[in-house]
GROMACS .gro file of C-alpha atoms in nm:
model
  258
    1UNK     CA    1  -0.243   6.787   5.442
    2UNK     CA    2  -0.241   7.203   5.385
    3UNK     CA    3  -0.526   7.369   5.558
    4UNK     CA    4  -0.828   7.548   5.392
    5UNK     CA    5  -0.709   7.847   5.203
    6UNK     CA    6  -0.815   8.180   5.339
    7UNK     CA    7  -1.119   8.332   5.173
    8UNK     CA    8  -1.059   8.566   4.902
    9UNK     CA    9  -0.881   8.896   5.022
   10UNK     CA   10  -1.108   9.220   5.076
   11UNK     CA   11  -0.931   9.481   4.875
   12UNK     CA   12  -1.061   9.802   5.091
   13UNK     CA   13  -0.980   9.572   5.368
   14UNK     CA   14  -0.650   9.423   5.276
   15UNK     CA   15  -0.512   9.754   5.078
   16UNK     CA   16  -0.428   9.934   5.429
   17UNK     CA   17  -0.266   9.607   5.533
   18UNK     CA   18   0.014   9.654   5.218
   19UNK     CA   19   0.152   9.964   5.425
   20UNK     CA   20   0.382   9.991   5.769
   21UNK     CA   21   0.453   9.584   5.812
   22UNK     CA   22   0.719   9.689   6.003
   23UNK     CA   23   0.529   9.864   6.254
   24UNK     CA   24   0.285   9.576   6.300
   25UNK     CA   25   0.418   9.533   6.668
   26UNK     CA   26   0.209   9.905   6.708
   27UNK     CA   27  -0.145   9.755   6.609
   28UNK     CA   28  -0.217   9.761   7.000
   29UNK     CA   29  -0.011   9.868   7.274
   30UNK     CA   30  -0.051   9.613   7.503
   31UNK     CA   31  -0.051   9.673   7.887
   32UNK     CA   32   0.220   9.385   7.948
   33UNK     CA   33   0.528   9.462   7.745
   34UNK     CA   34   0.733   9.202   7.918
   35UNK     CA   35   0.527   8.995   7.683
   36UNK     CA   36   0.695   9.169   7.360
   37UNK     CA   37   0.951   8.940   7.234
   38UNK     CA   38   1.249   9.086   7.054
   39UNK     CA   39   1.203   9.108   6.655
   40UNK     CA   40   1.497   8.954   6.465
   41UNK     CA   41   1.657   9.120   6.149
   42UNK     CA   42   1.474   8.994   5.865
   43UNK     CA   43   1.190   8.931   6.032
   44UNK     CA   44   0.961   9.252   5.924
   45UNK     CA   45   1.093   9.187   5.522
   46UNK     CA   46   1.020   8.809   5.524
   47UNK     CA   47   0.669   8.874   5.680
   48UNK     CA   48   0.580   9.076   5.388
   49UNK     CA   49   0.653   8.766   5.141
   50UNK     CA   50   0.460   8.551   5.325
   51UNK     CA   51   0.167   8.800   5.378
   52UNK     CA   52   0.126   8.827   5.024
   53UNK     CA   53   0.033   8.470   5.009
   54UNK     CA   54  -0.252   8.537   5.250
   55UNK     CA   55  -0.347   8.849   5.092
   56UNK     CA   56  -0.372   8.679   4.720
   57UNK     CA   57  -0.559   8.328   4.895
   58UNK     CA   58  -0.255   8.123   4.782
   59UNK     CA   59  -0.278   7.763   4.901
   60UNK     CA   60   0.088   7.787   5.026
   61UNK     CA   61  -0.033   8.022   5.298
   62UNK     CA   62  -0.062   7.745   5.554
   63UNK     CA   63   0.293   7.606   5.511
   64UNK     CA   64   0.463   7.911   5.461
   65UNK     CA   65   0.294   8.049   5.772
   66UNK     CA   66   0.425   7.763   5.974
   67UNK     CA   67   0.767   7.800   5.827
   68UNK     CA   68   0.788   8.176   5.933
   69UNK     CA   69   0.671   8.104   6.284
   70UNK     CA   70   0.958   7.880   6.330
   71UNK     CA   71   1.217   8.150   6.285
   72UNK     CA   72   1.109   8.262   6.641
   73UNK     CA   73   0.881   8.420   6.910
   74UNK     CA   74   0.963   8.779   6.736
   75UNK     CA   75   0.812   8.668   6.393
   76UNK     CA   76   0.517   8.496   6.528
   77UNK     CA   77   0.469   8.822   6.710
   78UNK     CA   78   0.504   9.018   6.410
   79UNK     CA   79   0.261   8.764   6.237
   80UNK     CA   80   0.009   8.790   6.517
   81UNK     CA   81  -0.003   9.152   6.496
   82UNK     CA   82  -0.072   9.177   6.137
   83UNK     CA   83  -0.370   8.914   6.180
   84UNK     CA   84  -0.499   9.128   6.457
   85UNK     CA   85  -0.489   9.422   6.247
   86UNK     CA   86  -0.679   9.254   5.962
   87UNK     CA   87  -0.918   9.141   6.251
   88UNK     CA   88  -0.979   9.493   6.332
   89UNK     CA   89  -1.031   9.607   5.995
   90UNK     CA   90  -1.293   9.315   5.919
   91UNK     CA   91  -1.439   9.357   6.272
   92UNK     CA   92  -1.560   9.720   6.205
   93UNK     CA   93  -1.746   9.595   5.900
   94UNK     CA   94  -1.845   9.227   6.025
   95UNK     CA   95  -2.180   9.212   5.868
   96UNK     CA   96  -2.050   9.265   5.539
   97UNK     CA   97  -1.723   9.024   5.579
   98UNK     CA   98  -1.888   8.760   5.796
   99UNK     CA   99  -1.652   8.435   5.600
  100UNK     CA  100  -1.340   8.669   5.614
  101UNK     CA  101  -1.397   8.704   6.006
  102UNK     CA  102  -1.424   8.380   6.062
  103UNK     CA  103  -1.104   8.291   5.887
  104UNK     CA  104  -0.876   8.553   6.044
  105UNK     CA  105  -0.979   8.470   6.383
  106UNK     CA  106  -0.877   8.104   6.314
  107UNK     CA  107  -0.557   8.219   6.181
  108UNK     CA  108  -0.487   8.423   6.517
  109UNK     CA  109  -0.557   8.089   6.721
  110UNK     CA  110  -0.315   7.927   6.472
  111UNK     CA  111  -0.030   8.163   6.524
  112UNK     CA  112  -0.054   8.075   6.919
  113UNK     CA  113  -0.047   8.267   7.260
  114UNK     CA  114   0.198   8.504   7.148
  115UNK     CA  115  -0.073   8.683   7.073
  116UNK     CA  116  -0.300   8.663   7.344
  117UNK     CA  117  -0.177   8.939   7.554
  118UNK     CA  118  -0.345   9.187   7.293
  119UNK     CA  119  -0.634   8.976   7.303
  120UNK     CA  120  -0.636   9.005   7.696
  121UNK     CA  121  -0.652   9.345   7.658
  122UNK     CA  122  -0.924   9.390   7.383
  123UNK     CA  123  -1.124   9.179   7.599
  124UNK     CA  124  -1.108   9.315   7.948
  125UNK     CA  125  -1.000   9.719   7.879
  126UNK     CA  126  -1.255  10.013   7.800
  127UNK     CA  127  -1.018  10.164   7.572
  128UNK     CA  128  -0.730  10.054   7.359
  129UNK     CA  129  -0.444  10.259   7.228
  130UNK     CA  130  -0.380  10.206   6.862
  131UNK     CA  131  -0.131  10.339   6.670
  132UNK     CA  132  -0.100  10.657   6.553
  133UNK     CA  133  -0.214  10.759   6.912
  134UNK     CA  134  -0.578  10.623   6.812
  135UNK     CA  135  -0.810  10.469   7.081
  136UNK     CA  136  -1.057  10.205   7.019
  137UNK     CA  137  -1.318  10.122   7.206
  138UNK     CA  138  -1.399   9.759   7.221
  139UNK     CA  139  -1.798   9.632   7.227
  140UNK     CA  140  -1.952   9.330   7.368
  141UNK     CA  141  -1.910   9.133   6.992
  142UNK     CA  142  -1.522   9.229   7.038
  143UNK     CA  143  -1.484   9.099   7.366
  144UNK     CA  144  -1.677   8.757   7.310
  145UNK     CA  145  -1.460   8.726   6.982
  146UNK     CA  146  -1.157   8.798   7.190
  147UNK     CA  147  -1.270   8.541   7.459
  148UNK     CA  148  -1.342   8.268   7.209
  149UNK     CA  149  -0.972   8.362   7.028
  150UNK     CA  150  -0.817   8.270   7.364
  151UNK     CA  151  -1.009   7.976   7.468
  152UNK     CA  152  -0.905   7.857   7.135
  153UNK     CA  153  -0.544   7.876   7.221
  154UNK     CA  154  -0.632   7.665   7.552
  155UNK     CA  155  -0.351   7.664   7.810
  156UNK     CA  156  -0.123   7.881   7.604
  157UNK     CA  157  -0.310   8.165   7.690
  158UNK     CA  158  -0.366   8.054   8.077
  159UNK     CA  159  -0.054   8.229   8.215
  160UNK     CA  160  -0.199   8.581   8.054
  161UNK     CA  161  -0.537   8.551   8.193
  162UNK     CA  162  -0.424   8.464   8.532
  163UNK     CA  163  -0.175   8.731   8.499
  164UNK     CA  164  -0.421   8.962   8.413
  165UNK     CA  165  -0.656   8.913   8.725
  166UNK     CA  166  -0.359   9.029   8.956
  167UNK     CA  167  -0.390   9.373   8.781
  168UNK     CA  168  -0.513   9.641   9.023
  169UNK     CA  169  -0.741   9.842   8.800
  170UNK     CA  170  -0.918   9.516   8.663
  171UNK     CA  171  -1.344   9.572   8.736
  172UNK     CA  172  -1.576   9.335   8.778
  173UNK     CA  173  -1.685   9.293   8.416
  174UNK     CA  174  -1.310   9.231   8.330
  175UNK     CA  175  -1.271   8.950   8.625
  176UNK     CA  176  -1.592   8.776   8.516
  177UNK     CA  177  -1.471   8.799   8.162
  178UNK     CA  178  -1.147   8.641   8.257
  179UNK     CA  179  -1.312   8.340   8.502
  180UNK     CA  180  -1.512   8.238   8.216
  181UNK     CA  181  -1.209   8.221   7.981
  182UNK     CA  182  -1.032   8.059   8.204
  183UNK     CA  183  -1.278   7.785   8.231
  184UNK     CA  184  -1.298   7.773   7.842
  185UNK     CA  185  -0.934   7.708   7.836
  186UNK     CA  186  -0.982   7.389   7.984
  187UNK     CA  187  -0.668   7.425   8.198
  188UNK     CA  188  -0.598   7.217   8.498
  189UNK     CA  189  -0.382   7.550   8.601
  190UNK     CA  190  -0.676   7.748   8.604
  191UNK     CA  191  -0.826   7.549   8.892
  192UNK     CA  192  -0.699   7.708   9.202
  193UNK     CA  193  -0.729   8.069   9.046
  194UNK     CA  194  -1.072   8.001   8.960
  195UNK     CA  195  -1.144   7.835   9.329
  196UNK     CA  196  -0.997   8.177   9.467
  197UNK     CA  197  -1.225   8.369   9.272
  198UNK     CA  198  -1.537   8.154   9.425
  199UNK     CA  199  -1.425   8.171   9.792
  200UNK     CA  200  -1.302   8.549   9.810
  201UNK     CA  201  -1.441   8.791   9.531
  202UNK     CA  202  -1.606   9.048   9.670
  203UNK     CA  203  -1.833   9.058   9.369
  204UNK     CA  204  -2.125   8.821   9.362
  205UNK     CA  205  -2.150   8.835   8.996
  206UNK     CA  206  -1.789   8.697   8.980
  207UNK     CA  207  -1.811   8.448   9.212
  208UNK     CA  208  -2.103   8.285   9.061
  209UNK     CA  209  -1.922   8.318   8.701
  210UNK     CA  210  -1.619   8.141   8.881
  211UNK     CA  211  -1.862   7.870   8.978
  212UNK     CA  212  -1.956   7.824   8.636
  213UNK     CA  213  -1.628   7.815   8.493
  214UNK     CA  214  -1.539   7.546   8.714
  215UNK     CA  215  -1.783   7.328   8.537
  216UNK     CA  216  -1.669   7.385   8.234
  217UNK     CA  217  -1.319   7.332   8.337
  218UNK     CA  218  -1.414   7.022   8.422
  219UNK     CA  219  -1.219   6.925   8.678
  220UNK     CA  220  -1.418   6.693   8.973
  221UNK     CA  221  -1.208   6.850   9.268
  222UNK     CA  222  -1.402   7.144   9.228
  223UNK     CA  223  -1.718   6.956   9.384
  224UNK     CA  224  -1.567   7.015   9.732
  225UNK     CA  225  -1.537   7.426   9.690
  226UNK     CA  226  -1.879   7.451   9.501
  227UNK     CA  227  -2.043   7.260   9.793
  228UNK     CA  228  -1.869   7.517  10.025
  229UNK     CA  229  -2.013   7.790   9.829
  230UNK     CA  230  -2.362   7.649   9.839
  231UNK     CA  231  -2.328   7.624  10.208
  232UNK     CA  232  -2.172   7.936  10.298
  233UNK     CA  233  -2.232   8.212   9.998
  234UNK     CA  234  -2.449   8.495  10.117
  235UNK     CA  235  -2.594   8.532   9.765
  236UNK     CA  236  -2.854   8.323   9.653
  237UNK     CA  237  -2.756   8.357   9.272
  238UNK     CA  238  -2.403   8.247   9.341
  239UNK     CA  239  -2.542   7.992   9.555
  240UNK     CA  240  -2.786   7.854   9.254
  241UNK     CA  241  -2.493   7.864   9.001
  242UNK     CA  242  -2.258   7.656   9.257
  243UNK     CA  243  -2.497   7.386   9.296
  244UNK     CA  244  -2.575   7.408   8.945
  245UNK     CA  245  -2.161   7.358   8.836
  246UNK     CA  246  -2.179   7.088   9.099
  247UNK     CA  247  -2.436   6.890   8.989
  248UNK     CA  248  -2.292   6.929   8.616
  249UNK     CA  249  -1.963   6.771   8.753
  250UNK     CA  250  -2.106   6.497   8.954
  251UNK     CA  251  -2.314   6.376   8.612
  252UNK     CA  252  -2.018   6.358   8.400
  253UNK     CA  253  -1.948   6.058   8.602
  254UNK     CA  254  -1.598   5.988   8.570
  255UNK     CA  255  -1.443   6.334   8.596
  256UNK     CA  256  -1.247   6.362   8.323
  257UNK     CA  257  -1.212   6.701   8.175
  258UNK     CA  258  -1.443   6.719   7.860
   0.00000   0.00000   0.00000
């Protein structure tokens, strides 16, 4: 059954989307350039046709979106970048366009983890280089949106989140966001990374958030490292968070992920 059609387009927002579709990859200059797939000939031209369906609220959009994605990673990347451009426009006036904001976030998740690197950058960096050498400074609401979309992508976002944690310039706030989002993916591959943050991160804030993320992850193996944290961590808040997370896992009973 076709998904719900997008909300009616916004003339002042969509107007900008009609220009420069072939340059959609330049919306956000992602830090991890290795994650940018090759775009095949014809991908950009076909995107113009498909995007027109979204712009007009055509009920064929969801079917044609999925067909376009099947062209390959390059096509999916262009579509994700185009949706991200729309998100940025709508986000700038989010109080005025709440329904459209919800709709475009849903579409970004539907396109999949090919858009995760850009979302990670928007979530953790203090400023993002945009097209035409402009800079965007994400606020906490934007970061929260990005976290929501990354968690919605589930396991597909995990490799990008873990890779971001290895950057040398990732500060406390960024590590906290990455830890929380890893828990929200509910991906078992995040377990070892979260345990490492709980045991080794020098910032008590990150260790506390890693404890909470382990509870969200829902893997009962975390009872052991959480017990260790309760006994050995030198920060009272971390001890409390670890104890709370441990209790939540034990109360889950079976230990199955939520």
